[in-house]
mmCIF file of C-alpha atoms and ligand atoms in Angstrom:
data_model
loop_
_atom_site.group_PDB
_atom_site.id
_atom_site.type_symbol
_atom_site.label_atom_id
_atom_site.label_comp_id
_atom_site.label_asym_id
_atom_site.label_seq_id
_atom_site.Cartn_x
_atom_site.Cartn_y
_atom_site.Cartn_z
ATOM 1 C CA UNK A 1 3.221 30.834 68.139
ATOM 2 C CA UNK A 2 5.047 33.666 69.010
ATOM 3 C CA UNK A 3 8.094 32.138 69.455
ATOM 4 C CA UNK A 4 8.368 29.952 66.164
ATOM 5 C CA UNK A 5 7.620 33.191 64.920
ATOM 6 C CA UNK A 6 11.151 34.534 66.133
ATOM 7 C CA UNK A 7 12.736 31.592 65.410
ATOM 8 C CA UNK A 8 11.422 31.524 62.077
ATOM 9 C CA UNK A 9 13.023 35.200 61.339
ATOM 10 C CA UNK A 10 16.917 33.903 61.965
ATOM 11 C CA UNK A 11 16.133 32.287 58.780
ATOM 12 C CA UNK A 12 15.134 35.678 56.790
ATOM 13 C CA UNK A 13 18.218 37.668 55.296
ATOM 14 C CA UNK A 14 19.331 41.539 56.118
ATOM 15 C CA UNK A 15 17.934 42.113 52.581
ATOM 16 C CA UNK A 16 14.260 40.512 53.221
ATOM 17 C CA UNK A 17 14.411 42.368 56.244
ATOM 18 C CA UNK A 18 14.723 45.486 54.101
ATOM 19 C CA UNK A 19 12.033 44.150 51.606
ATOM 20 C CA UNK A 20 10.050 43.469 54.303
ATOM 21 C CA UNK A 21 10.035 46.878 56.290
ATOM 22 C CA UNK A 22 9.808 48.727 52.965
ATOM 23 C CA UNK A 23 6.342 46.759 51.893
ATOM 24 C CA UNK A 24 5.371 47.974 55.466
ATOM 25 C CA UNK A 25 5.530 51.433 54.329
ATOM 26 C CA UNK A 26 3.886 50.588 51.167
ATOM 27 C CA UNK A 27 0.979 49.314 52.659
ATOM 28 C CA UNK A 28 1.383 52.396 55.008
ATOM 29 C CA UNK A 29 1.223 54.763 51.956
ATOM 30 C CA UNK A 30 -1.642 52.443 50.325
ATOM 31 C CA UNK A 31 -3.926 52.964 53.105
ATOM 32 C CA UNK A 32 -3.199 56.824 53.128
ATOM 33 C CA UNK A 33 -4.160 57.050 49.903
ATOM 34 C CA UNK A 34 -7.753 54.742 50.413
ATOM 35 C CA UNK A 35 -8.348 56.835 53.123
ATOM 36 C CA UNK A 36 -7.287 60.391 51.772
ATOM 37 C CA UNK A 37 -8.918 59.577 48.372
ATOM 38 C CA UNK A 38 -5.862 59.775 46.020
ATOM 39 C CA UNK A 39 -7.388 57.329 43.228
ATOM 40 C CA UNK A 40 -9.187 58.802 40.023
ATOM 41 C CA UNK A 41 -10.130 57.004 36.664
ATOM 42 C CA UNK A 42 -9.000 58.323 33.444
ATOM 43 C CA UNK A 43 -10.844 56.739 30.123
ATOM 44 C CA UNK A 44 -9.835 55.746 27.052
ATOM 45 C CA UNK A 45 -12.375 55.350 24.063
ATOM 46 C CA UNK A 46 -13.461 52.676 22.350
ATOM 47 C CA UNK A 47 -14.276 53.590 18.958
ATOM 48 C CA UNK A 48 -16.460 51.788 16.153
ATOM 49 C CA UNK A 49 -14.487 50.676 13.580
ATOM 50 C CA UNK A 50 -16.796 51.263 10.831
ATOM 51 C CA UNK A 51 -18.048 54.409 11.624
ATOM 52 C CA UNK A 52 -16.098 56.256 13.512
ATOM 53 C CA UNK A 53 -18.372 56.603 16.583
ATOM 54 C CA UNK A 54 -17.172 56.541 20.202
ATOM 55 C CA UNK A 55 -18.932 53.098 21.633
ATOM 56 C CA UNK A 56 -17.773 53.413 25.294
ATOM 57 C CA UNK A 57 -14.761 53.950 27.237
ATOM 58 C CA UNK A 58 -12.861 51.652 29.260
ATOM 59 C CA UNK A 59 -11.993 52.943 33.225
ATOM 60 C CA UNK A 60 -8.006 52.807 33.959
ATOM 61 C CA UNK A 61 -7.431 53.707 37.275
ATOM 62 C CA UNK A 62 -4.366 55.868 38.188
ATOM 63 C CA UNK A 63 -2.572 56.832 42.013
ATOM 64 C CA UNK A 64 -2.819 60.628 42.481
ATOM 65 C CA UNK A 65 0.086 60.302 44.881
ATOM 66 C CA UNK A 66 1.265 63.653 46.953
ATOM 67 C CA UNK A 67 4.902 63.375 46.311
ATOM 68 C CA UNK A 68 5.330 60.975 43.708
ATOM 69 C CA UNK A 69 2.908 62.193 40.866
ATOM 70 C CA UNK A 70 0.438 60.242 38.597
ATOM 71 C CA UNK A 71 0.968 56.277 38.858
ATOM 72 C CA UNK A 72 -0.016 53.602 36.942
ATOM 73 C CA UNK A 73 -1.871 50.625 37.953
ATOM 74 C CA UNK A 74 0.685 48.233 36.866
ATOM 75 C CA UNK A 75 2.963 49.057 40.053
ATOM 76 C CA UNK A 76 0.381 49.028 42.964
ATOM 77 C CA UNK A 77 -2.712 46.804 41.939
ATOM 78 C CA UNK A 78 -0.003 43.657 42.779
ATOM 79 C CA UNK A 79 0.473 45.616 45.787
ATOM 80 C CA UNK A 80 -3.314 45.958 46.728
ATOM 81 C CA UNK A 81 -3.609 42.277 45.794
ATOM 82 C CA UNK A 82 -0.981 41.053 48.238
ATOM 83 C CA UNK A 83 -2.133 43.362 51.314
ATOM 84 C CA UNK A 84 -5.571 42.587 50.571
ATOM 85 C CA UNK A 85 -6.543 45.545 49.751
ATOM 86 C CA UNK A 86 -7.948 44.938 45.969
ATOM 87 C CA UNK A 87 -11.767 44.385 46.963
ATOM 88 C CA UNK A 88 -11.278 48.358 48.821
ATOM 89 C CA UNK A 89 -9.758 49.337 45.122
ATOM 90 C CA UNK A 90 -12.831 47.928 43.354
ATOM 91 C CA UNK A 91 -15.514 49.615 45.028
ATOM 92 C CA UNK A 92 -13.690 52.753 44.902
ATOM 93 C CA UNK A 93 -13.431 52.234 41.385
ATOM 94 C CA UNK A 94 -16.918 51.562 40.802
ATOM 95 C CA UNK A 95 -17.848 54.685 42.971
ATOM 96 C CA UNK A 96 -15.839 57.053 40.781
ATOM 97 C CA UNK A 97 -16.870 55.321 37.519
ATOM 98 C CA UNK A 98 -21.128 55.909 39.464
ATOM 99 C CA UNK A 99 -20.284 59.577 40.103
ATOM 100 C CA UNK A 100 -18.418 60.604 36.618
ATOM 101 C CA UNK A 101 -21.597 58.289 34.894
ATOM 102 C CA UNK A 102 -24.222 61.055 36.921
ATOM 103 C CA UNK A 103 -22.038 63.960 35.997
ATOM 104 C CA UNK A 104 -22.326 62.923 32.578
ATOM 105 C CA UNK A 105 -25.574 62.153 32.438
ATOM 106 C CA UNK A 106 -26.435 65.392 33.712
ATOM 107 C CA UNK A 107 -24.736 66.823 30.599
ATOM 108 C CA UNK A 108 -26.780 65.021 28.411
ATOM 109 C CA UNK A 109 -24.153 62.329 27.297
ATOM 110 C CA UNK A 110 -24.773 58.361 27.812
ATOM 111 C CA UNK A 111 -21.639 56.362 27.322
ATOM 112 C CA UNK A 112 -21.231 52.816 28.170
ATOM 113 C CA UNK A 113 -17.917 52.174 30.403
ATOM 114 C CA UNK A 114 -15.844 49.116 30.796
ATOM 115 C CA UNK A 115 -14.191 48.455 34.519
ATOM 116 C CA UNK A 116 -11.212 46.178 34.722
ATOM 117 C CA UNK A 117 -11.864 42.968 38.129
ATOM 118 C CA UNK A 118 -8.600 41.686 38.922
ATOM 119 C CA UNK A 119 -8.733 38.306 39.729
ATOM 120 C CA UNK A 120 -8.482 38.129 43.808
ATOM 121 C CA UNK A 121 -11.112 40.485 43.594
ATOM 122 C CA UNK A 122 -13.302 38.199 41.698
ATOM 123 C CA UNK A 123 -12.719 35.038 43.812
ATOM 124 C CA UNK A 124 -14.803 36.916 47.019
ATOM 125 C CA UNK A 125 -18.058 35.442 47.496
ATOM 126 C CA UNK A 126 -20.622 38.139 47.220
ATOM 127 C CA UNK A 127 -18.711 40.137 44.593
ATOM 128 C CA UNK A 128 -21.962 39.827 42.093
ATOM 129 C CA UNK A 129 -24.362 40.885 44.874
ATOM 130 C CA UNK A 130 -21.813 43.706 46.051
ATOM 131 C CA UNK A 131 -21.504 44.898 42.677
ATOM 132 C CA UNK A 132 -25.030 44.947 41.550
ATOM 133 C CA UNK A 133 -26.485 46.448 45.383
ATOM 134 C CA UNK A 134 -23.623 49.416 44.944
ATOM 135 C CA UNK A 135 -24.881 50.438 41.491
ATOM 136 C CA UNK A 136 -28.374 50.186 42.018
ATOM 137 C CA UNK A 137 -28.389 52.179 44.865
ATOM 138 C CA UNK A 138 -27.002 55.171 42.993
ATOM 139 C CA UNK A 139 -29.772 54.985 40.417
ATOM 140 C CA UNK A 140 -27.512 54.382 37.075
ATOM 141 C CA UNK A 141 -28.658 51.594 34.772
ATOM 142 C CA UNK A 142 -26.270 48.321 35.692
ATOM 143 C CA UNK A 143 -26.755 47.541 31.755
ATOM 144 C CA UNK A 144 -23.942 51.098 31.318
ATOM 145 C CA UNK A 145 -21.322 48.513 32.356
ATOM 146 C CA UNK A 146 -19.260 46.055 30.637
ATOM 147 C CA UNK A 147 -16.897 43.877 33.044
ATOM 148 C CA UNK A 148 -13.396 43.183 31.698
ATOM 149 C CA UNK A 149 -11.824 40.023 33.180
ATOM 150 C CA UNK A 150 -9.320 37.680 32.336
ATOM 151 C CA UNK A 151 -8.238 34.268 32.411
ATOM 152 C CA UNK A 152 -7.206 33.620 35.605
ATOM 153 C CA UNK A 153 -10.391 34.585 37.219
ATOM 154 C CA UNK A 154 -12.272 31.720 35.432
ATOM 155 C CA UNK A 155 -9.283 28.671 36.212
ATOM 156 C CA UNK A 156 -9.897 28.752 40.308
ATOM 157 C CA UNK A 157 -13.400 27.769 40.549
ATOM 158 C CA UNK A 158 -15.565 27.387 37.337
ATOM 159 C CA UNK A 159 -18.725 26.955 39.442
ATOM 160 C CA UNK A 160 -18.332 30.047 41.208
ATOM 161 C CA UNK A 161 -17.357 32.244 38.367
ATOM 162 C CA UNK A 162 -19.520 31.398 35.984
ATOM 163 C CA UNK A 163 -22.603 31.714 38.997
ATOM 164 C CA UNK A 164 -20.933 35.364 39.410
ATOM 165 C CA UNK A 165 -21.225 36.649 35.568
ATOM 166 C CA UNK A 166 -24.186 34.818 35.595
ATOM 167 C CA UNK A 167 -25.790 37.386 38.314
ATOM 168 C CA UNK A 168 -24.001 40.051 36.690
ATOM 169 C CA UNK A 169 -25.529 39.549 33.667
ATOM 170 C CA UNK A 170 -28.898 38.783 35.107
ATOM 171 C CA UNK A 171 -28.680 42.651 36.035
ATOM 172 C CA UNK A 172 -27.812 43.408 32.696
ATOM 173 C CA UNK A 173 -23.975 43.845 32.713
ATOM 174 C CA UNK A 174 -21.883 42.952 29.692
ATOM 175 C CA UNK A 175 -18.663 40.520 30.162
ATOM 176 C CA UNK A 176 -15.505 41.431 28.291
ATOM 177 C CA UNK A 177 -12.678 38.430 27.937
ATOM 178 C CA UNK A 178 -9.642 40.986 27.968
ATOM 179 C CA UNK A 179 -6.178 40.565 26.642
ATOM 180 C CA UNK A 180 -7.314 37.608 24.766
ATOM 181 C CA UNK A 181 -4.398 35.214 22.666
ATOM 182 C CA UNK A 182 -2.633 35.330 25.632
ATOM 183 C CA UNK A 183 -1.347 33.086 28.532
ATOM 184 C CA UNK A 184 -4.101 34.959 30.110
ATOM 185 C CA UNK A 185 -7.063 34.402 28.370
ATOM 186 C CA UNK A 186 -7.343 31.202 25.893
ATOM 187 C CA UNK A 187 -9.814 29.418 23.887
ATOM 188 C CA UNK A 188 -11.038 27.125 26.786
ATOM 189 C CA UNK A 189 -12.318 30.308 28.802
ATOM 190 C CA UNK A 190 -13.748 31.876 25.671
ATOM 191 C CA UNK A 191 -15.352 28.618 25.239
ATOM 192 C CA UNK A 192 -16.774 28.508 29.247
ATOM 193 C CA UNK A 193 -17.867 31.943 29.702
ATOM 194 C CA UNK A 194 -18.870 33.075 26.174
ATOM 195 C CA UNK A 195 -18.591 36.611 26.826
ATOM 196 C CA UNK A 196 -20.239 38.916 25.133
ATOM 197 C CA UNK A 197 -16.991 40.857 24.075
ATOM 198 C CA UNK A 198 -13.102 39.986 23.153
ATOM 199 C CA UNK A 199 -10.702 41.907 23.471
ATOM 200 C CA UNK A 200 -7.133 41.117 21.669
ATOM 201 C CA UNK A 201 -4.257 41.919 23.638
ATOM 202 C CA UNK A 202 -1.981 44.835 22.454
ATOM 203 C CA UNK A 203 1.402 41.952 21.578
ATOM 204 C CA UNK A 204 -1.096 40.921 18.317
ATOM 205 C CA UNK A 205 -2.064 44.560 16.978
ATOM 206 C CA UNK A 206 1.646 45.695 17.872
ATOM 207 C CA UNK A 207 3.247 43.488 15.112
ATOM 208 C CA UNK A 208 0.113 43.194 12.523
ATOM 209 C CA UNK A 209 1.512 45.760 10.141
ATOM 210 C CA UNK A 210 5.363 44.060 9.652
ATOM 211 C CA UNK A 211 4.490 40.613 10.690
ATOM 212 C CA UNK A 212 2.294 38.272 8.333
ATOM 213 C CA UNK A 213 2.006 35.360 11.478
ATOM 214 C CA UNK A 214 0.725 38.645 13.280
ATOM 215 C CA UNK A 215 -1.612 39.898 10.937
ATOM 216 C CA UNK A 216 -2.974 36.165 10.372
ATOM 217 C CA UNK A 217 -3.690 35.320 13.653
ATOM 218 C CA UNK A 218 -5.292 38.602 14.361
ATOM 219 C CA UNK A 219 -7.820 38.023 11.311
ATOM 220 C CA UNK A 220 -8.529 34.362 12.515
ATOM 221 C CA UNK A 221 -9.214 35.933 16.151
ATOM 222 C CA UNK A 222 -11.575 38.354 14.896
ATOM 223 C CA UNK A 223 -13.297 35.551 12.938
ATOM 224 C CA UNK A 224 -13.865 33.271 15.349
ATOM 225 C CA UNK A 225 -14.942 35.844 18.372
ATOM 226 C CA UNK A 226 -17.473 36.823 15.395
ATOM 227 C CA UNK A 227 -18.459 33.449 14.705
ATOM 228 C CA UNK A 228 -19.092 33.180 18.257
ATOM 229 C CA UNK A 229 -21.195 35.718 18.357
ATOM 230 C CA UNK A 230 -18.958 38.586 20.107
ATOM 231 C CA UNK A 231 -18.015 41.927 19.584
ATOM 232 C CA UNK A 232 -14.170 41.926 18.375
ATOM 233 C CA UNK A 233 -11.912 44.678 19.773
ATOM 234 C CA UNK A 234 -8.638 45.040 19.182
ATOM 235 C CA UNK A 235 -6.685 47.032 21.863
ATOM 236 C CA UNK A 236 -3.100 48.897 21.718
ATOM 237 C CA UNK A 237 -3.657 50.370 18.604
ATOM 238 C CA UNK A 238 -1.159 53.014 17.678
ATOM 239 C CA UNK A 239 -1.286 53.588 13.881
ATOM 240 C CA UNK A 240 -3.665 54.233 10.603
ATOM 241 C CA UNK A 241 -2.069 51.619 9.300
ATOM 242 C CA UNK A 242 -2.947 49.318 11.830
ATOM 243 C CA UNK A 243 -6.741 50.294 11.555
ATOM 244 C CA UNK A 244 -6.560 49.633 8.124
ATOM 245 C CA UNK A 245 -5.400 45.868 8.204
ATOM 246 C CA UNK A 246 -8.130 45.656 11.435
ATOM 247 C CA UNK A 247 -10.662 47.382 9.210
ATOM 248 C CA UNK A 248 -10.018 44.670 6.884
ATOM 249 C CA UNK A 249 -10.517 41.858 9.262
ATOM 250 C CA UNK A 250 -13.708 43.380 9.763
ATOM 251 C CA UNK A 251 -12.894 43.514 13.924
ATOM 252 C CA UNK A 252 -15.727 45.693 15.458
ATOM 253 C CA UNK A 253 -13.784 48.152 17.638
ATOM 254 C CA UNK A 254 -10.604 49.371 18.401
ATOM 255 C CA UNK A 255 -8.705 51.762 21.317
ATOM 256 C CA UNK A 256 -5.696 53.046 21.362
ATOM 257 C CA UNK A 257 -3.022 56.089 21.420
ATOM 258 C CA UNK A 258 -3.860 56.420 17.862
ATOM 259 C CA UNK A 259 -7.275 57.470 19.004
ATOM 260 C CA UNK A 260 -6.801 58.541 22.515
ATOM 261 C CA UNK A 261 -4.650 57.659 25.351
ATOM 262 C CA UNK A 262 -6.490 57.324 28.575
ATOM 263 C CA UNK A 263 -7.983 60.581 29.701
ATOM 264 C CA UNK A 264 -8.929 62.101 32.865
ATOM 265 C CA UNK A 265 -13.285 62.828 32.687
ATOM 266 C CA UNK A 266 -12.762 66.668 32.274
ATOM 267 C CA UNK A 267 -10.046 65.882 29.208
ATOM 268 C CA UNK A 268 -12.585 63.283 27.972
ATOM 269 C CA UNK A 269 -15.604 64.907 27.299
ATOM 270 C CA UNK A 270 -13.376 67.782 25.680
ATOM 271 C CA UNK A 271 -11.985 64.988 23.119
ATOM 272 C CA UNK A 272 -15.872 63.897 22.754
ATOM 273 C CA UNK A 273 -16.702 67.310 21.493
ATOM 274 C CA UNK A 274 -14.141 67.872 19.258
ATOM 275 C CA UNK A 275 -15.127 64.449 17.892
ATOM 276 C CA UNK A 276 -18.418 65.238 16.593
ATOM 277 C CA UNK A 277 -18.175 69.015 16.131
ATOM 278 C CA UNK A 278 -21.838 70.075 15.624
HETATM 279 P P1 C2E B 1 -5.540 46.495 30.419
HETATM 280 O O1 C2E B 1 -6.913 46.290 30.954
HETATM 281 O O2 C2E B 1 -5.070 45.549 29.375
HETATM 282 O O3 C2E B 1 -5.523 48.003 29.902
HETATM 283 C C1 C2E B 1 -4.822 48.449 28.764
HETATM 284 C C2 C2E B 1 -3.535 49.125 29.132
HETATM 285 O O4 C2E B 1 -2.863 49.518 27.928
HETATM 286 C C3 C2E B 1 -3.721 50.409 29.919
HETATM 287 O O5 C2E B 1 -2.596 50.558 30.794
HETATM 288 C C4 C2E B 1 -3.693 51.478 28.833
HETATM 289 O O6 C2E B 1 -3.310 52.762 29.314
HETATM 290 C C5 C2E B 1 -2.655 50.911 27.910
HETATM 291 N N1 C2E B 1 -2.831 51.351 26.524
HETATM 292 C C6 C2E B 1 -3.976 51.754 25.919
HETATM 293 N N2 C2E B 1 -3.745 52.035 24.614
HETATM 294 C C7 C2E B 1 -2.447 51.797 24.380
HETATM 295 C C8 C2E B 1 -1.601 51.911 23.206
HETATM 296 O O7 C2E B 1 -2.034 52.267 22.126
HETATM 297 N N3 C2E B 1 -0.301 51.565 23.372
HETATM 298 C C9 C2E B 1 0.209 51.131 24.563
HETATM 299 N N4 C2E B 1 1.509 50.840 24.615
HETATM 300 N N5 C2E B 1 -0.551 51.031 25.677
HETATM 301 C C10 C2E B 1 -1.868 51.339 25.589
HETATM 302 P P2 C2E B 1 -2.793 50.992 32.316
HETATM 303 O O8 C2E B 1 -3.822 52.069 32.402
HETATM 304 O O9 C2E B 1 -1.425 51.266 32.855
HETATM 305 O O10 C2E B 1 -3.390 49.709 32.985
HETATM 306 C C11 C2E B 1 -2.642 48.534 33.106
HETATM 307 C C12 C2E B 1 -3.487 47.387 33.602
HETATM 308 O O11 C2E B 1 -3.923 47.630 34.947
HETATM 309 C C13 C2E B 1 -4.766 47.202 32.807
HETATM 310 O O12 C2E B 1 -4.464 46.475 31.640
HETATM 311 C C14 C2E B 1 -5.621 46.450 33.793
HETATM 312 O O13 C2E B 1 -5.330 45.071 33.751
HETATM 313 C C15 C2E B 1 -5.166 47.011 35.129
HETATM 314 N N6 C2E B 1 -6.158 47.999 35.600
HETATM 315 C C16 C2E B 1 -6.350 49.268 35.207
HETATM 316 N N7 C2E B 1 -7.348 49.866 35.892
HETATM 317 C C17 C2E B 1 -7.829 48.924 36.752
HETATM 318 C C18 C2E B 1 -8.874 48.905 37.742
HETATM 319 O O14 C2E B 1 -9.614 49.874 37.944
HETATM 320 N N8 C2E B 1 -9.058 47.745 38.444
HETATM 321 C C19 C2E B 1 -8.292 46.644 38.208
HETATM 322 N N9 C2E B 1 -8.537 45.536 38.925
HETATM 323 N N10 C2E B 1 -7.306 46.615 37.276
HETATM 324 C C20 C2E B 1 -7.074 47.739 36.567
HETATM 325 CA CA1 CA B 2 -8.888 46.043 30.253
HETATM 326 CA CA1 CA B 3 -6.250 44.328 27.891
HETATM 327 CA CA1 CA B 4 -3.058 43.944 28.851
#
């Protein structure tokens, strides 16, 4: 084995090699960071479109990383996925979304979060029973969370993932389709896992205000997820204008920079107050 490994590397090119040793160190610095701590969550809220009240907040997790700053999901979660690292991620995620939920409880404050499951993390057997055994043992409610997941999770093995949300949901947990309209999350899987919420991805709100196909298919997305029984967010919203057309459409909830961009806890409950100044 060893040797059709070497012969197998006179096929690779100088450049792999240099793609290769560099995701070395990146799985190098990855670990580091698992082991030294460096993840947080910040939250964004989700806000009632009718009333004005904060209904939750979703969890975005961000890299506190020594040299390089504050970074974004989008550039190591593929990274975590291909070193196998993802199911690590989601515990620790779940862990800091546990202790922020006790600190705020202490303070008197109750607010529902969402946490994002990436798809490899969802395919491990025993993610349900992981899940539910984690948050149990620190004594918060399971019925606080809502579980954003997307299309892909649901295409590998229906059986499976539908048993999964099924214990999830046994234990009180909420399921969120997210980024919905797109190749990521279509009518078939709102059909097969009839979540309890939708959430339309950010390319429909962007456009809703200058672009009538936009604006249409937004309203028919809301409809249906209604007629369905759902709660209808809409997520990436930037503008009033855009909550006006949504508030139109009658969509349930919305988040967004217009309201908040994602916040660190301490920042968070700050923007709560000043929200509801009493
Ligand atoms: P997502 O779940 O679709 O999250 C929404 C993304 O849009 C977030 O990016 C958020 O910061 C950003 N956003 C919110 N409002 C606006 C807005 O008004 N305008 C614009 N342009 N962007 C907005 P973020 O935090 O970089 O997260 C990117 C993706 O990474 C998330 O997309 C989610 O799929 C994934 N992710 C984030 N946290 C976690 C996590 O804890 N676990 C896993 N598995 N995935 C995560
Ligand atoms: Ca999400
Ligand atoms: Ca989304
Ligand atoms: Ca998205």
């Amino acid at each position: 084995a060893k040797r059709s490994g070497k012969n197998q590397a006179l096929f690779y090119s100088p450049q792999m090699d240099i793609g290769s040793a560099d995701l070395i160190d990146q799985q190098r610095d990855l670990r580091r960071a698992i082991g030294m701590g460096e993840f947080v969550l910040y939250y964004q809220p989700k806000v009632e479109i009718a009333t004005g009240r904060v209904s939750g907040v979703e969890a975005l997790v961000r890299w506190m990383h020594p040299d390089k700053g504050v970074v974004g999901p989008a550039s190591f979660i593929p990274l975590m996925e291909r070193f196998g690292l993802i199911s690590d991620l989601g515990r620790i995620v779940l862990d800091l979304a546990l202790a922020d939920l006790k600190r705020w409880q202490g303070m008197g404050l109750s607010l529902p979060v969402s946490i994002n499951l990436s798809p490899q993390q969802f395919r491990r057997e025993g993610l349900a029973e992981g899940i539910i055994a984690h948050v149990e043992g620190s004594g918060i409610d399971p019925a606080v969370f809502t579980l954003e997941i997307t299309e892909t999770m649901a295409m590998d093995d229906d059986a499976r993932t539908l048993n999964t949300l099924a214990t999830l949901r046994a234990a009180g947990m909420r399921v969120s389709l997210d980024d919905f309209g797109t190749g990521y999350s279509s009518l078939s899987v709102l059909r097969d896992l009839a979540p309890e919420e939708v959430k339309i991805d950010r390319s429909f709100v962007r456009d809703i205000e200058h672009s009538r196909p936009a604006r249409e298919m937004v309203t028919a997305m809301v409809a249906m997820g209604q007629a369905l029984g759902m709660k209808v967010v809409a997520e990436g919203v930037e503008s009033a204008g855009q909550v006006a057309i949504l508030r139109n459409t009658g969509c349930d909830q919305v988040q967004g920079y217009f309201y908040s961009m994602p916040l660190p806890a301490a920042d968070l409950v700050m923007w709560l107050d000043r929200q509801a100044p009493s």
